mmCIF file of C-alpha atoms in Angstrom:
data_model
loop_
_atom_site.group_PDB
_atom_site.id
_atom_site.type_symbol
_atom_site.label_atom_id
_atom_site.label_comp_id
_atom_site.label_asym_id
_atom_site.label_seq_id
_atom_site.Cartn_x
_atom_site.Cartn_y
_atom_site.Cartn_z
ATOM 1 C CA UNK A 252 99.815 116.441 94.367
ATOM 2 C CA UNK A 253 99.438 112.848 94.823
ATOM 3 C CA UNK A 254 101.930 110.501 96.479
ATOM 4 C CA UNK A 255 102.409 106.788 96.354
ATOM 5 C CA UNK A 256 104.972 104.501 98.126
ATOM 6 C CA UNK A 257 105.877 100.874 97.939
ATOM 7 C CA UNK A 258 108.617 98.639 99.366
ATOM 8 C CA UNK A 259 110.667 96.188 97.403
ATOM 9 C CA UNK A 260 113.829 94.022 97.424
ATOM 10 C CA UNK A 261 115.637 94.822 94.204
ATOM 11 C CA UNK A 262 117.504 98.180 93.718
ATOM 12 C CA UNK A 263 118.703 97.013 90.255
ATOM 13 C CA UNK A 264 115.249 96.163 89.052
ATOM 14 C CA UNK A 265 113.793 99.462 90.164
ATOM 15 C CA UNK A 266 116.707 101.390 88.626
ATOM 16 C CA UNK A 267 116.211 99.672 85.261
ATOM 17 C CA UNK A 268 112.462 100.547 85.415
ATOM 18 C CA UNK A 269 113.170 104.210 86.216
ATOM 19 C CA UNK A 270 115.684 104.662 83.438
ATOM 20 C CA UNK A 271 114.460 102.533 80.632
ATOM 21 C CA UNK A 272 113.975 104.071 77.148
ATOM 22 C CA UNK A 273 116.053 107.070 78.298
ATOM 23 C CA UNK A 274 112.943 108.674 79.880
ATOM 24 C CA UNK A 275 114.535 109.685 83.208
ATOM 25 C CA UNK A 276 115.914 113.109 84.065
ATOM 26 C CA UNK A 277 118.190 112.628 86.989
ATOM 27 C CA UNK A 278 117.486 115.271 89.639
ATOM 28 C CA UNK A 279 119.635 114.070 92.491
ATOM 29 C CA UNK A 280 121.901 111.295 93.737
ATOM 30 C CA UNK A 281 121.815 112.034 97.534
ATOM 31 C CA UNK A 282 124.379 110.521 99.851
ATOM 32 C CA UNK A 283 125.902 108.492 97.091
ATOM 33 C CA UNK A 284 129.348 108.272 95.483
ATOM 34 C CA UNK A 285 127.856 106.944 92.254
ATOM 35 C CA UNK A 286 127.152 109.148 89.273
ATOM 36 C CA UNK A 287 124.416 107.062 87.568
ATOM 37 C CA UNK A 288 121.263 105.443 88.890
ATOM 38 C CA UNK A 289 122.504 101.989 87.769
ATOM 39 C CA UNK A 290 125.759 102.364 89.746
ATOM 40 C CA UNK A 291 123.872 103.771 92.620
ATOM 41 C CA UNK A 292 121.734 100.720 92.727
ATOM 42 C CA UNK A 293 124.756 98.522 93.299
ATOM 43 C CA UNK A 294 126.100 100.881 95.928
ATOM 44 C CA UNK A 295 122.766 100.852 97.770
ATOM 45 C CA UNK A 296 122.501 97.077 97.714
ATOM 46 C CA UNK A 297 125.879 96.863 99.385
ATOM 47 C CA UNK A 298 124.836 99.338 102.035
ATOM 48 C CA UNK A 299 121.551 97.610 102.582
ATOM 49 C CA UNK A 300 123.337 94.264 103.374
ATOM 50 C CA UNK A 301 124.461 95.913 106.705
ATOM 51 C CA UNK A 302 120.910 94.928 107.862
ATOM 52 C CA UNK A 303 120.463 91.189 108.095
ATOM 53 C CA UNK A 304 116.829 91.421 109.242
ATOM 54 C CA UNK A 305 115.522 93.676 106.458
ATOM 55 C CA UNK A 306 114.195 91.758 103.507
ATOM 56 C CA UNK A 307 112.662 94.763 101.658
ATOM 57 C CA UNK A 308 115.225 97.634 101.869
ATOM 58 C CA UNK A 309 113.946 99.453 98.719
ATOM 59 C CA UNK A 310 111.508 102.265 99.096
ATOM 60 C CA UNK A 311 109.876 103.533 95.893
ATOM 61 C CA UNK A 312 108.269 106.976 96.212
ATOM 62 C CA UNK A 313 106.241 108.513 93.340
ATOM 63 C CA UNK A 314 104.858 112.106 93.419
ATOM 64 C CA UNK A 315 102.668 113.360 90.590
ATOM 65 C CA UNK A 316 101.418 116.857 89.871
ATOM 66 C CA UNK A 317 98.180 118.170 88.376
ATOM 67 C CA UNK A 318 98.322 119.577 84.871
ATOM 68 C CA UNK A 319 97.640 123.042 86.232
ATOM 69 C CA UNK A 320 100.552 122.962 88.712
ATOM 70 C CA UNK A 321 103.588 124.638 87.106
ATOM 71 C CA UNK A 322 106.683 122.866 88.433
ATOM 72 C CA UNK A 323 110.371 122.941 87.554
ATOM 73 C CA UNK A 324 113.070 120.298 88.092
ATOM 74 C CA UNK A 325 114.361 122.362 91.033
ATOM 75 C CA UNK A 326 111.001 122.377 92.592
ATOM 76 C CA UNK A 327 110.487 118.642 92.039
ATOM 77 C CA UNK A 328 113.823 117.894 93.667
ATOM 78 C CA UNK A 329 112.882 120.065 96.681
ATOM 79 C CA UNK A 330 109.535 118.313 96.979
ATOM 80 C CA UNK A 331 110.957 114.888 96.907
ATOM 81 C CA UNK A 332 113.578 115.693 99.586
ATOM 82 C CA UNK A 333 110.793 117.351 101.712
ATOM 83 C CA UNK A 334 108.657 114.215 101.617
ATOM 84 C CA UNK A 335 111.626 112.039 102.392
ATOM 85 C CA UNK A 336 112.470 114.098 105.433
ATOM 86 C CA UNK A 337 108.797 113.641 106.479
ATOM 87 C CA UNK A 338 109.332 109.932 106.215
ATOM 88 C CA UNK A 339 112.486 109.982 108.305
ATOM 89 C CA UNK A 340 114.644 109.302 105.201
ATOM 90 C CA UNK A 341 116.278 112.606 104.735
ATOM 91 C CA UNK A 342 119.775 111.269 105.428
ATOM 92 C CA UNK A 343 119.347 108.064 103.529
ATOM 93 C CA UNK A 344 120.694 107.212 100.117
ATOM 94 C CA UNK A 345 118.288 108.251 97.408
ATOM 95 C CA UNK A 346 118.038 108.498 93.551
ATOM 96 C CA UNK A 347 115.560 111.032 92.437
ATOM 97 C CA UNK A 348 114.477 111.161 88.763
ATOM 98 C CA UNK A 349 111.711 113.011 86.793
ATOM 99 C CA UNK A 350 109.487 111.576 84.086
ATOM 100 C CA UNK A 351 107.426 113.387 81.566
ATOM 101 C CA UNK A 352 106.113 110.365 79.584
ATOM 102 C CA UNK A 353 102.532 110.912 80.862
ATOM 103 C CA UNK A 354 100.086 113.751 80.860
ATOM 104 C CA UNK A 355 100.957 114.589 84.475
ATOM 105 C CA UNK A 356 104.546 115.518 85.401
ATOM 106 C CA UNK A 357 105.857 113.215 88.049
ATOM 107 C CA UNK A 358 108.932 112.157 89.842
ATOM 108 C CA UNK A 359 110.258 108.842 91.334
ATOM 109 C CA UNK A 360 112.642 108.287 94.226
ATOM 110 C CA UNK A 361 114.533 105.078 94.889
ATOM 111 C CA UNK A 362 115.471 105.166 98.509
ATOM 112 C CA UNK A 363 117.541 102.883 100.759
ATOM 113 C CA UNK A 364 115.440 102.248 103.945
ATOM 114 C CA UNK A 365 118.669 101.049 105.626
ATOM 115 C CA UNK A 366 120.613 103.952 107.045
ATOM 116 C CA UNK A 367 124.349 104.372 107.757
ATOM 117 C CA UNK A 368 123.833 102.740 111.128
ATOM 118 C CA UNK A 369 122.560 99.525 109.534
ATOM 119 C CA UNK A 370 119.008 99.887 110.715
ATOM 120 C CA UNK A 371 115.957 100.090 108.524
ATOM 121 C CA UNK A 372 113.479 102.961 109.061
ATOM 122 C CA UNK A 373 109.963 101.900 109.814
ATOM 123 C CA UNK A 374 107.374 102.522 107.144
ATOM 124 C CA UNK A 375 104.586 102.791 109.665
ATOM 125 C CA UNK A 376 102.073 105.617 108.969
ATOM 126 C CA UNK A 377 103.853 106.482 105.706
ATOM 127 C CA UNK A 378 100.737 107.727 103.919
ATOM 128 C CA UNK A 379 99.579 110.135 106.583
ATOM 129 C CA UNK A 380 103.043 111.724 106.675
ATOM 130 C CA UNK A 381 103.119 111.887 102.882
ATOM 131 C CA UNK A 382 99.690 113.458 102.795
ATOM 132 C CA UNK A 383 100.595 115.998 105.437
ATOM 133 C CA UNK A 384 103.789 117.080 103.511
ATOM 134 C CA UNK A 385 101.935 117.349 100.186
ATOM 135 C CA UNK A 386 99.122 119.452 101.630
ATOM 136 C CA UNK A 387 101.758 121.810 103.268
ATOM 137 C CA UNK A 388 103.511 122.232 99.795
ATOM 138 C CA UNK A 389 100.260 122.961 98.066
ATOM 139 C CA UNK A 390 99.223 125.514 100.635
ATOM 140 C CA UNK A 391 102.597 127.278 100.363
ATOM 141 C CA UNK A 392 102.289 127.567 96.600
ATOM 142 C CA UNK A 393 98.592 128.342 96.444
ATOM 143 C CA UNK A 394 97.732 125.127 94.660
ATOM 144 C CA UNK A 395 94.423 123.432 95.060
ATOM 145 C CA UNK A 396 94.718 120.337 97.221
ATOM 146 C CA UNK A 397 94.459 117.050 95.357
ATOM 147 C CA UNK A 398 93.759 114.332 97.860
ATOM 148 C CA UNK A 399 94.905 110.873 96.942
ATOM 149 C CA UNK A 400 92.990 107.745 97.776
ATOM 150 C CA UNK A 401 94.990 107.398 101.005
ATOM 151 C CA UNK A 402 93.994 110.884 102.190
ATOM 152 C CA UNK A 403 91.715 111.065 105.272
ATOM 153 C CA UNK A 404 87.995 111.493 104.692
ATOM 154 C CA UNK A 405 87.172 115.180 104.977
ATOM 155 C CA UNK A 406 84.086 114.530 107.126
ATOM 156 C CA UNK A 407 85.103 111.635 109.446
ATOM 157 C CA UNK A 408 88.946 112.040 109.263
ATOM 158 C CA UNK A 409 89.260 108.283 108.882
ATOM 159 C CA UNK A 410 91.572 106.709 106.282
ATOM 160 C CA UNK A 411 91.308 103.432 104.456
ATOM 161 C CA UNK A 412 88.397 102.010 106.288
ATOM 162 C CA UNK A 413 87.110 98.648 105.208
ATOM 163 C CA UNK A 414 88.956 95.974 103.130
ATOM 164 C CA UNK A 415 91.843 97.083 100.961
ATOM 165 C CA UNK A 416 91.194 94.257 98.560
ATOM 166 C CA UNK A 417 87.980 93.066 96.998
ATOM 167 C CA UNK A 418 86.540 90.320 99.097
ATOM 168 C CA UNK A 419 83.485 88.064 98.755
ATOM 169 C CA UNK A 420 80.726 90.007 100.457
ATOM 170 C CA UNK A 421 79.203 86.766 101.787
ATOM 171 C CA UNK A 422 82.432 85.838 103.682
ATOM 172 C CA UNK A 423 81.388 87.282 107.018
ATOM 173 C CA UNK A 424 77.573 87.135 106.604
ATOM 174 C CA UNK A 425 75.375 84.685 108.613
ATOM 175 C CA UNK A 426 71.645 84.791 109.207
ATOM 176 C CA UNK A 427 70.413 87.057 111.914
ATOM 177 C CA UNK A 428 69.212 84.102 113.927
ATOM 178 C CA UNK A 429 72.739 82.721 114.078
ATOM 179 C CA UNK A 430 74.151 86.111 115.180
ATOM 180 C CA UNK A 431 71.498 86.440 117.908
ATOM 181 C CA UNK A 432 72.308 82.895 119.122
ATOM 182 C CA UNK A 433 76.006 83.652 119.287
ATOM 183 C CA UNK A 434 75.547 86.833 121.287
ATOM 184 C CA UNK A 435 72.442 86.328 123.451
ATOM 185 C CA UNK A 436 72.002 82.678 124.484
ATOM 186 C CA UNK A 437 72.842 81.580 128.021
ATOM 187 C CA UNK A 438 73.792 77.953 127.574
ATOM 188 C CA UNK A 439 75.736 75.892 125.040
ATOM 189 C CA UNK A 440 72.602 73.850 124.363
ATOM 190 C CA UNK A 441 70.569 76.938 123.496
ATOM 191 C CA UNK A 442 73.444 78.195 121.353
ATOM 192 C CA UNK A 443 73.695 74.957 119.317
ATOM 193 C CA UNK A 444 69.896 74.761 119.034
ATOM 194 C CA UNK A 445 69.649 78.308 117.714
ATOM 195 C CA UNK A 446 72.438 77.908 115.186
ATOM 196 C CA UNK A 447 70.940 74.565 113.988
ATOM 197 C CA UNK A 448 67.528 76.260 113.649
ATOM 198 C CA UNK A 449 68.969 78.407 110.851
ATOM 199 C CA UNK A 450 70.522 75.398 109.086
ATOM 200 C CA UNK A 451 73.967 76.045 110.405
ATOM 201 C CA UNK A 452 76.116 74.317 112.910
ATOM 202 C CA UNK A 453 78.870 75.390 115.366
ATOM 203 C CA UNK A 454 82.026 73.461 115.609
ATOM 204 C CA UNK A 455 85.033 73.770 117.966
ATOM 205 C CA UNK A 456 88.131 73.142 115.826
ATOM 206 C CA UNK A 457 91.848 72.848 116.583
ATOM 207 C CA UNK A 458 94.089 75.548 115.229
ATOM 208 C CA UNK A 459 97.661 74.903 115.915
ATOM 209 C CA UNK A 460 98.090 74.965 119.619
ATOM 210 C CA UNK A 461 94.792 76.679 120.191
ATOM 211 C CA UNK A 462 91.242 76.184 119.186
ATOM 212 C CA UNK A 463 88.462 78.280 117.730
ATOM 213 C CA UNK A 464 84.710 78.429 117.066
ATOM 214 C CA UNK A 465 83.671 77.783 113.429
ATOM 215 C CA UNK A 466 80.292 78.269 111.882
ATOM 216 C CA UNK A 467 79.478 75.877 108.966
ATOM 217 C CA UNK A 468 76.598 76.781 106.655
ATOM 218 C CA UNK A 469 74.188 74.543 104.674
ATOM 219 C CA UNK A 470 76.050 75.156 101.463
ATOM 220 C CA UNK A 471 79.504 74.570 102.951
ATOM 221 C CA UNK A 472 80.161 78.182 104.043
ATOM 222 C CA UNK A 473 82.799 78.430 106.730
ATOM 223 C CA UNK A 474 82.975 81.507 108.895
ATOM 224 C CA UNK A 475 85.038 82.080 112.013
ATOM 225 C CA UNK A 476 82.629 83.031 114.754
ATOM 226 C CA UNK A 477 84.973 85.812 115.851
ATOM 227 C CA UNK A 478 84.525 87.427 112.427
ATOM 228 C CA UNK A 479 80.845 87.937 113.203
ATOM 229 C CA UNK A 480 81.464 89.792 116.424
ATOM 230 C CA UNK A 481 84.357 90.068 118.913
ATOM 231 C CA UNK A 482 81.993 88.791 121.536
ATOM 232 C CA UNK A 483 81.586 85.581 119.598
ATOM 233 C CA UNK A 484 85.142 84.318 119.764
ATOM 234 C CA UNK A 485 85.665 80.994 121.489
ATOM 235 C CA UNK A 486 87.316 82.699 124.406
ATOM 236 C CA UNK A 487 84.421 85.070 124.889
ATOM 237 C CA UNK A 488 81.918 82.212 124.557
ATOM 238 C CA UNK A 489 83.611 80.205 127.110
ATOM 239 C CA UNK A 490 83.782 83.234 129.387
ATOM 240 C CA UNK A 491 79.999 83.634 129.093
ATOM 241 C CA UNK A 492 78.810 80.070 128.876
ATOM 242 C CA UNK A 493 81.645 77.889 130.384
ATOM 243 C CA UNK A 494 83.143 74.898 128.597
ATOM 244 C CA UNK A 495 81.054 73.307 125.875
ATOM 245 C CA UNK A 496 79.933 69.936 127.133
ATOM 246 C CA UNK A 497 79.308 68.668 123.596
ATOM 247 C CA UNK A 498 82.861 69.599 122.565
ATOM 248 C CA UNK A 499 84.201 67.897 125.726
ATOM 249 C CA UNK A 500 82.184 64.768 124.921
ATOM 250 C CA UNK A 501 83.570 64.724 121.431
ATOM 251 C CA UNK A 502 87.146 65.223 122.641
ATOM 252 C CA UNK A 503 86.811 62.433 125.224
ATOM 253 C CA UNK A 504 85.363 60.201 122.466
ATOM 254 C CA UNK A 505 88.427 60.994 120.342
ATOM 255 C CA UNK A 506 90.718 60.100 123.258
ATOM 256 C CA UNK A 507 88.946 56.834 123.715
ATOM 257 C CA UNK A 508 89.238 55.836 120.101
ATOM 258 C CA UNK A 509 92.947 56.658 120.166
ATOM 259 C CA UNK A 510 93.379 54.435 123.220
ATOM 260 C CA UNK A 511 91.342 51.675 121.752
ATOM 261 C CA UNK A 512 93.576 51.750 118.656
ATOM 262 C CA UNK A 513 96.681 51.538 120.740
ATOM 263 C CA UNK A 514 95.177 48.591 122.691
ATOM 264 C CA UNK A 515 94.250 46.761 119.508
ATOM 265 C CA UNK A 516 97.759 47.253 118.205
ATOM 266 C CA UNK A 517 99.351 46.012 121.442
ATOM 267 C CA UNK A 518 97.058 42.928 121.333
ATOM 268 C CA UNK A 519 98.132 42.065 117.810
ATOM 269 C CA UNK A 520 101.765 42.430 118.788
ATOM 270 C CA UNK A 521 101.280 40.166 121.822
ATOM 271 C CA UNK A 522 99.245 37.665 119.769
ATOM 272 C CA UNK A 523 102.011 37.522 117.189
ATOM 273 C CA UNK A 524 104.696 36.969 119.748
ATOM 274 C CA UNK A 525 102.648 34.088 121.345
ATOM 275 C CA UNK A 526 102.081 32.443 117.957
ATOM 276 C CA UNK A 527 105.757 32.690 117.195
ATOM 277 C CA UNK A 528 106.566 31.053 120.536
ATOM 278 C CA UNK A 529 104.037 28.288 119.830
ATOM 279 C CA UNK A 530 105.398 27.302 116.514
ATOM 280 C CA UNK A 531 109.094 27.746 117.321
ATOM 281 C CA UNK A 532 109.731 24.146 118.303
ATOM 282 C CA UNK A 533 108.600 23.001 114.897
ATOM 283 C CA UNK A 534 110.809 25.346 112.952
ATOM 284 C CA UNK A 535 114.318 24.468 111.711
ATOM 285 C CA UNK A 536 117.239 25.653 113.831
ATOM 286 C CA UNK A 537 118.450 28.180 111.301
ATOM 287 C CA UNK A 538 115.044 29.791 110.789
ATOM 288 C CA UNK A 539 115.049 33.567 111.313
ATOM 289 C CA UNK A 540 111.796 35.604 111.000
ATOM 290 C CA UNK A 541 111.990 38.523 108.627
ATOM 291 C CA UNK A 542 111.550 41.672 110.711
ATOM 292 C CA UNK A 543 108.982 44.188 109.540
ATOM 293 C CA UNK A 544 110.396 47.647 108.748
ATOM 294 C CA UNK A 545 109.812 50.131 111.391
ATOM 295 C CA UNK A 546 107.608 52.932 110.388
ATOM 296 C CA UNK A 547 107.347 55.746 113.067
ATOM 297 C CA UNK A 548 103.681 56.515 113.765
ATOM 298 C CA UNK A 549 102.580 60.141 113.590
ATOM 299 C CA UNK A 550 101.106 61.111 116.821
ATOM 300 C CA UNK A 551 98.097 63.469 116.811
ATOM 301 C CA UNK A 552 98.148 66.157 119.342
ATOM 302 C CA UNK A 553 95.967 65.630 122.341
ATOM 303 C CA UNK A 554 92.643 67.348 121.897
ATOM 304 C CA UNK A 555 91.830 70.397 124.016
ATOM 305 C CA UNK A 556 88.718 69.936 126.160
#
């Protein structure tokens, strides 16, 4: 047996998918007053509105059986309810249907994550609980276990290690020299020198209200230093090396440029006022200067040093 689960936000859309082309055999309408999946979808939507915080109240559970596993509608209904109890959804509204449009018999359950108390059940650790319930069912019936892709590794016991989506394998790779410089140097000067020796550079960048260490490669690669090793985050680097004097100098230079710009603007304003005062005696009494439209200046946040 293999189980899959997903969350969604549309009971109506899932109900239409489950019942299209007349392929659904309704096995159960649990904790519902409705007598069809379509009507149940509306009823479940109303019940889910009790929770204002939940944006994805729909839980879609699918269980499939191996071709060698003899199963009846009654057993499928029992299996679906057993897995829902394992997920903490045994008392929640659920529509359970069976499909036989593929080589493997399978069932679907549309479940309201929001319970009668208006609270949504957490979906944390859903797959471990589903796998445990399926292995128990298989053992009781003498079926060979069919581990899904979310099942723990039989050797290590770990589940879903690594990236869940395909990523660029170069994303977190830097030369060994850069890695050694990040983790072993004793001063900021040695760190910058070691990184530059490999054709890279280390930048301290502003991120929202905080800052971070960014590695920039010769071909424009950009890798957060903390992705290389937890000991290479900006916090850990500062703990080991202190504050970066180069970053401090650049920050002070930025502050100086900002102050210089404000001084120049103030000088132009004062000069304009003085010029207006000088020529005022030669202007006609009814002359009024056209005011410049006020444009609020966007202030950059003060750099962290």
